[in-house]
XYZ file of C-alpha atoms in Angstrom:
352
model
C 42.772 40.836 61.585
C 43.904 43.556 59.378
C 41.004 43.937 55.974
C 43.410 42.670 54.163
C 43.145 39.815 56.080
C 39.815 39.209 56.078
C 39.167 39.422 52.451
C 41.846 37.373 52.245
C 39.834 35.171 54.990
C 36.657 35.333 53.177
C 37.369 35.276 49.789
C 39.090 31.791 50.361
C 35.661 30.686 52.294
C 34.160 31.086 49.234
C 36.431 29.543 46.846
C 36.510 26.356 49.618
C 33.120 25.984 49.743
C 32.388 26.761 45.594
C 35.042 24.305 44.556
C 33.440 22.118 47.553
C 29.628 22.170 46.165
C 30.878 21.253 42.629
C 33.267 18.030 43.426
C 29.515 17.107 45.501
C 27.317 17.684 41.952
C 30.211 16.140 40.018
C 29.902 12.602 41.883
C 26.864 12.784 42.866
C 26.514 12.848 38.618
C 28.712 10.493 37.861
C 26.947 8.107 40.533
C 23.681 8.838 39.538
C 24.340 8.206 35.097
C 26.335 4.311 36.421
C 23.570 3.649 38.035
C 21.558 4.262 34.806
C 23.785 2.792 33.225
C 23.979 -0.290 34.954
C 19.856 -0.208 34.488
C 19.534 0.183 31.297
C 22.462 -2.806 31.175
C 20.674 -4.493 33.717
C 17.757 -4.594 31.599
C 16.198 -8.068 29.152
C 14.882 -7.039 24.781
C 11.676 -7.840 25.032
C 11.503 -10.809 22.769
C 9.247 -10.001 19.245
C 5.560 -11.261 19.307
C 5.630 -13.712 16.440
C 3.223 -12.326 13.467
C 1.424 -14.987 10.962
C -0.103 -14.734 8.102
C -3.808 -16.908 6.519
C -3.260 -18.325 3.079
C -5.367 -20.430 1.205
C -4.019 -24.500 1.455
C -4.433 -27.004 -1.584
C -6.164 -26.326 -5.928
C -9.923 -24.837 -6.083
C -12.269 -27.178 -6.661
C -16.367 -25.554 -8.371
C -19.553 -25.863 -6.578
C -22.786 -24.963 -7.704
C -24.855 -22.665 -5.977
C -28.941 -21.716 -6.260
C -29.103 -18.845 -8.326
C -27.458 -20.025 -11.159
C -24.056 -19.693 -10.676
C -20.816 -21.932 -10.087
C -17.730 -20.116 -7.602
C -14.668 -21.557 -6.170
C -13.688 -23.178 -2.429
C -10.595 -24.056 -2.016
C -10.450 -28.423 -1.655
C -8.470 -28.067 2.279
C -10.671 -27.155 5.535
C -7.912 -25.465 7.082
C -5.511 -23.278 5.181
C -1.194 -21.946 5.045
C 0.094 -21.088 7.874
C 3.339 -18.588 7.366
C 5.401 -17.511 10.580
C 7.194 -14.763 10.968
C 9.232 -12.808 13.616
C 8.997 -15.367 15.954
C 7.973 -19.099 16.844
C 4.608 -19.510 17.369
C 4.026 -21.830 20.687
C 3.205 -24.603 21.624
C -0.359 -23.793 22.686
C -1.356 -22.159 20.007
C -5.151 -21.923 19.500
C -6.461 -22.047 15.966
C -9.595 -21.835 14.900
C -11.624 -22.966 12.049
C -15.190 -22.106 11.644
C -16.516 -23.164 8.186
C -19.951 -24.559 5.714
C -20.230 -27.924 6.767
C -22.306 -27.916 3.451
C -19.056 -27.862 1.653
C -16.623 -29.764 3.654
C -15.800 -32.880 6.149
C -13.879 -32.743 8.658
C -11.751 -35.498 9.275
C -11.210 -37.006 13.003
C -7.972 -35.457 13.965
C -6.585 -32.364 12.486
C -2.756 -32.788 10.543
C -0.330 -30.411 10.732
C 2.648 -30.684 7.473
C 5.808 -28.873 6.572
C 8.004 -30.433 3.764
C 5.576 -33.717 3.882
C 7.008 -33.612 7.847
C 3.545 -34.553 10.321
C 3.801 -32.529 13.373
C 2.005 -32.306 16.714
C -1.381 -31.177 17.225
C -4.991 -31.800 18.108
C -8.288 -30.565 18.313
C -9.279 -28.845 21.968
C -12.950 -30.185 21.320
C -14.473 -31.639 19.208
C -15.882 -30.721 15.079
C -19.468 -29.576 14.856
C -20.981 -30.465 11.807
C -18.929 -33.060 10.747
C -20.632 -35.340 9.603
C -25.007 -35.390 9.665
C -26.633 -37.383 6.132
C -28.233 -33.567 5.449
C -25.067 -30.608 6.302
C -27.103 -27.914 8.000
C -26.386 -24.350 6.240
C -25.532 -23.437 9.638
C -21.897 -23.333 10.873
C -19.148 -25.381 12.280
C -16.176 -24.920 14.202
C -13.583 -26.467 15.087
C -9.688 -25.442 17.465
C -6.585 -26.924 17.273
C -3.736 -26.715 19.944
C -0.011 -26.075 18.694
C 1.537 -29.803 20.469
C 4.837 -28.064 20.025
C 5.973 -24.459 18.771
C 6.327 -23.691 15.021
C 9.789 -21.593 13.876
C 9.389 -18.301 12.042
C 10.698 -18.099 8.501
C 8.129 -20.922 7.627
C 4.947 -22.457 5.599
C 2.692 -24.616 7.407
C -0.696 -26.700 6.145
C -3.027 -27.072 8.545
C -5.842 -29.547 6.929
C -8.900 -30.030 8.696
C -10.447 -31.712 6.814
C -12.021 -31.184 2.261
C -14.260 -30.571 0.792
C -17.894 -32.992 0.639
C -18.619 -35.212 -2.952
C -20.641 -33.790 -3.761
C -23.139 -35.392 -6.445
C -25.883 -35.248 -8.056
C -29.098 -33.530 -7.152
C -27.019 -32.693 -4.508
C -24.628 -30.872 -6.152
C -26.313 -27.390 -5.561
C -25.613 -25.539 -2.663
C -27.351 -22.220 -1.822
C -25.735 -19.371 -0.235
C -22.353 -21.120 0.810
C -20.524 -19.095 3.402
C -16.350 -18.702 3.705
C -13.956 -20.084 6.085
C -13.012 -17.900 8.584
C -9.688 -18.268 10.227
C -8.402 -17.238 13.675
C -5.420 -17.635 15.015
C -4.122 -16.560 18.698
C -1.260 -14.401 19.387
C -0.105 -11.792 22.220
C -0.330 -8.778 20.458
C -4.128 -10.211 19.130
C -5.256 -12.648 17.323
C -4.949 -13.142 13.173
C -7.072 -13.629 10.945
C -8.418 -14.935 7.822
C -11.428 -15.667 6.007
C -11.572 -17.677 2.609
C -15.177 -16.636 0.690
C -16.266 -18.413 -2.557
C -14.667 -16.869 -4.874
C -16.772 -16.626 -9.221
C -15.781 -18.790 -11.438
C -17.193 -17.374 -14.463
C -19.226 -20.876 -15.571
C -23.282 -20.476 -14.509
C -24.799 -23.633 -13.526
C -26.337 -23.783 -16.970
C -23.278 -24.732 -18.298
C -22.564 -27.627 -16.139
C -23.636 -32.006 -17.395
C -22.938 -34.681 -15.895
C -23.697 -38.416 -17.389
C -23.880 -41.589 -15.837
C -23.519 -45.040 -17.294
C -25.029 -48.531 -16.551
C -24.671 -51.938 -17.903
C -26.718 -55.023 -18.353
C -24.473 -57.010 -16.812
C -24.672 -60.982 -17.574
C -22.413 -63.987 -16.408
C -20.284 -66.346 -18.219
C -19.728 -69.718 -16.414
C -17.264 -72.460 -17.002
C -16.146 -75.236 -14.669
C -16.714 -76.022 -11.396
C -18.509 -73.397 -10.207
C -16.598 -70.036 -12.211
C -17.770 -67.263 -13.371
C -17.654 -63.316 -15.119
C -19.630 -60.961 -15.487
C -19.655 -58.379 -18.673
C -22.065 -56.260 -20.533
C -24.502 -57.147 -22.712
C -25.452 -53.481 -23.244
C -24.612 -50.206 -21.913
C -26.388 -47.166 -21.442
C -25.307 -43.933 -21.242
C -28.049 -40.820 -19.926
C -27.022 -37.329 -19.237
C -28.361 -35.909 -16.081
C -27.928 -32.050 -17.472
C -29.014 -29.537 -17.218
C -25.796 -29.139 -19.927
C -26.254 -31.838 -22.612
C -23.091 -34.544 -22.904
C -20.835 -32.872 -25.135
C -20.876 -34.803 -28.538
C -17.860 -36.202 -28.849
C -17.703 -37.520 -24.261
C -15.968 -41.672 -24.814
C -18.384 -44.422 -23.430
C -15.830 -47.503 -23.160
C -16.255 -50.784 -21.916
C -12.972 -52.852 -20.781
C -12.301 -56.382 -19.944
C -10.325 -59.773 -19.177
C -8.854 -60.748 -22.314
C -7.349 -64.088 -21.693
C -11.458 -63.889 -20.965
C -12.966 -62.442 -23.775
C -11.592 -63.511 -26.391
C -13.778 -60.641 -28.798
C -15.777 -57.796 -27.958
C -18.536 -55.036 -30.364
C -19.981 -52.005 -28.860
C -22.045 -50.998 -31.089
C -24.143 -52.205 -33.899
C -24.193 -51.780 -37.668
C -21.326 -49.006 -39.049
C -20.553 -47.045 -35.567
C -19.868 -50.283 -34.462
C -16.165 -51.198 -32.736
C -14.190 -54.022 -32.754
C -11.756 -53.684 -28.873
C -8.223 -53.701 -29.125
C -5.770 -55.717 -26.514
C -4.473 -52.837 -24.480
C -1.863 -54.898 -21.924
C -3.763 -57.385 -20.256
C -7.433 -56.050 -21.393
C -9.579 -55.191 -24.306
C -10.361 -52.407 -24.431
C -13.258 -50.931 -26.932
C -13.982 -46.999 -27.445
C -17.940 -45.806 -28.487
C -18.027 -41.405 -29.715
C -21.197 -40.530 -28.748
C -23.713 -37.362 -29.646
C -24.254 -34.721 -27.771
C -27.267 -35.712 -25.278
C -29.826 -33.655 -24.413
C -31.327 -33.299 -20.766
C -32.981 -36.611 -19.438
C -31.981 -38.216 -22.542
C -30.610 -42.491 -23.010
C -28.167 -43.813 -25.732
C -27.824 -47.251 -25.501
C -25.901 -49.592 -26.522
C -25.124 -53.948 -27.236
C -22.342 -55.194 -26.164
C -21.045 -59.004 -28.232
C -18.932 -60.451 -26.835
C -17.437 -63.998 -27.398
C -14.759 -66.132 -25.058
C -12.854 -68.207 -24.182
C -12.132 -71.646 -23.651
C -11.309 -72.224 -19.694
C -11.093 -74.548 -17.124
C -9.879 -73.662 -13.602
C -9.321 -70.916 -12.006
C -6.991 -67.857 -12.925
C -3.556 -66.375 -12.039
C -5.619 -63.019 -11.279
C -8.863 -60.998 -13.054
C -8.733 -57.745 -14.741
C -11.742 -56.468 -14.063
C -14.603 -55.819 -16.090
C -15.650 -51.392 -16.958
C -17.658 -49.978 -18.845
C -16.688 -45.287 -18.622
C -18.154 -42.247 -19.508
C -15.845 -39.760 -20.391
C -14.798 -36.827 -21.758
C -11.583 -34.430 -21.305
C -12.029 -31.720 -23.431
C -15.687 -30.999 -21.223
C -14.120 -31.869 -17.524
C -14.176 -28.406 -16.120
C -18.203 -28.047 -16.872
C -18.786 -31.288 -15.647
C -21.302 -32.156 -12.522
C -20.476 -35.191 -11.062
C -23.158 -37.973 -10.873
C -21.013 -40.828 -9.084
C -22.106 -43.092 -11.927
C -19.297 -41.860 -14.185
C -17.658 -45.715 -14.190
C -19.668 -48.838 -13.475
C -18.248 -52.154 -13.136
C -19.353 -55.487 -10.687
C -17.206 -57.103 -7.933
C -18.127 -60.674 -7.626
C -16.417 -62.281 -9.997
C -15.441 -66.273 -8.498
C -12.279 -66.447 -11.325
C -10.035 -68.515 -8.571
C -10.664 -70.902 -5.627
C -10.605 -67.959 -3.182
C -13.627 -66.127 -4.836
C -14.974 -68.540 -5.658
C -16.276 -69.944 -2.620
C -17.519 -66.698 -1.567
C -19.149 -65.885 -5.112
C -19.555 -69.208 -7.142
C -23.223 -70.480 -7.529
C -23.774 -74.282 -8.798
């Protein structure tokens, strides 16, 4: 073999090996790339986690506190759940903790959207539902969603509402806030609803109660209706009943021909409004514990036999201009439910 032939042979061999290695590398690279692309195409996209924002639901109601301040709390025990990113799945739990002195829970929770009721239930019965003297220890309940909640909508969850706090049990010492926690895959969503200052002091609140000295008007065989021979307005304090408050007596016009509230120059003669006689007396201011008593004079119509219907006699007090600072006594209105004006009520309530 000549030198030239040897060199040609070596060069040829090297060239062949070089090309072979490149071919292998290229093949491996192409194969690997194809495999990775296949893996990328096969891997499913990760679903977005649901997001929830929680706001107070309903209007606000004012509550007097023992430290002299009046605070505002939501009327609804629960909140507005706004769902974003992804649906809130069925089985999601919502835990609510509240002050049982402020709120009373319903036997079953209610979940609505645009007037439509959705499935939900308690996983445990609410604690502190209706004690005669509510404890300051927090009450709690957990609500479980019975169906998924689509994203992009707001859902009102209601477990109950504020208690009807009446004088003198309408002052709460150090009211606690309401806590709402929604369980989510990425971690719980939480909100705390704290009582907000109203800018009003307890000393600015006023309350009033009315009473009546009932008398019976009878006719026929055991028929009768009750009417007030006098009415009394009492100031519950601490602020005075505002001057200009309205003390009103209403009675059925088919039973009474006339009604006069008060006496002397301040007496008010009732006017006919539809089927009732109505007399409204404008009161002076009354300080805490002070009472105002007014006589009621009536003229009865001649009646014989049963009546088709009866407008009940009602005594009320109101002061629309000062309603925001009015505390509830539960006696802002009084009436009677034992009139005997037709056969059914005569058999039930009739006398003689």
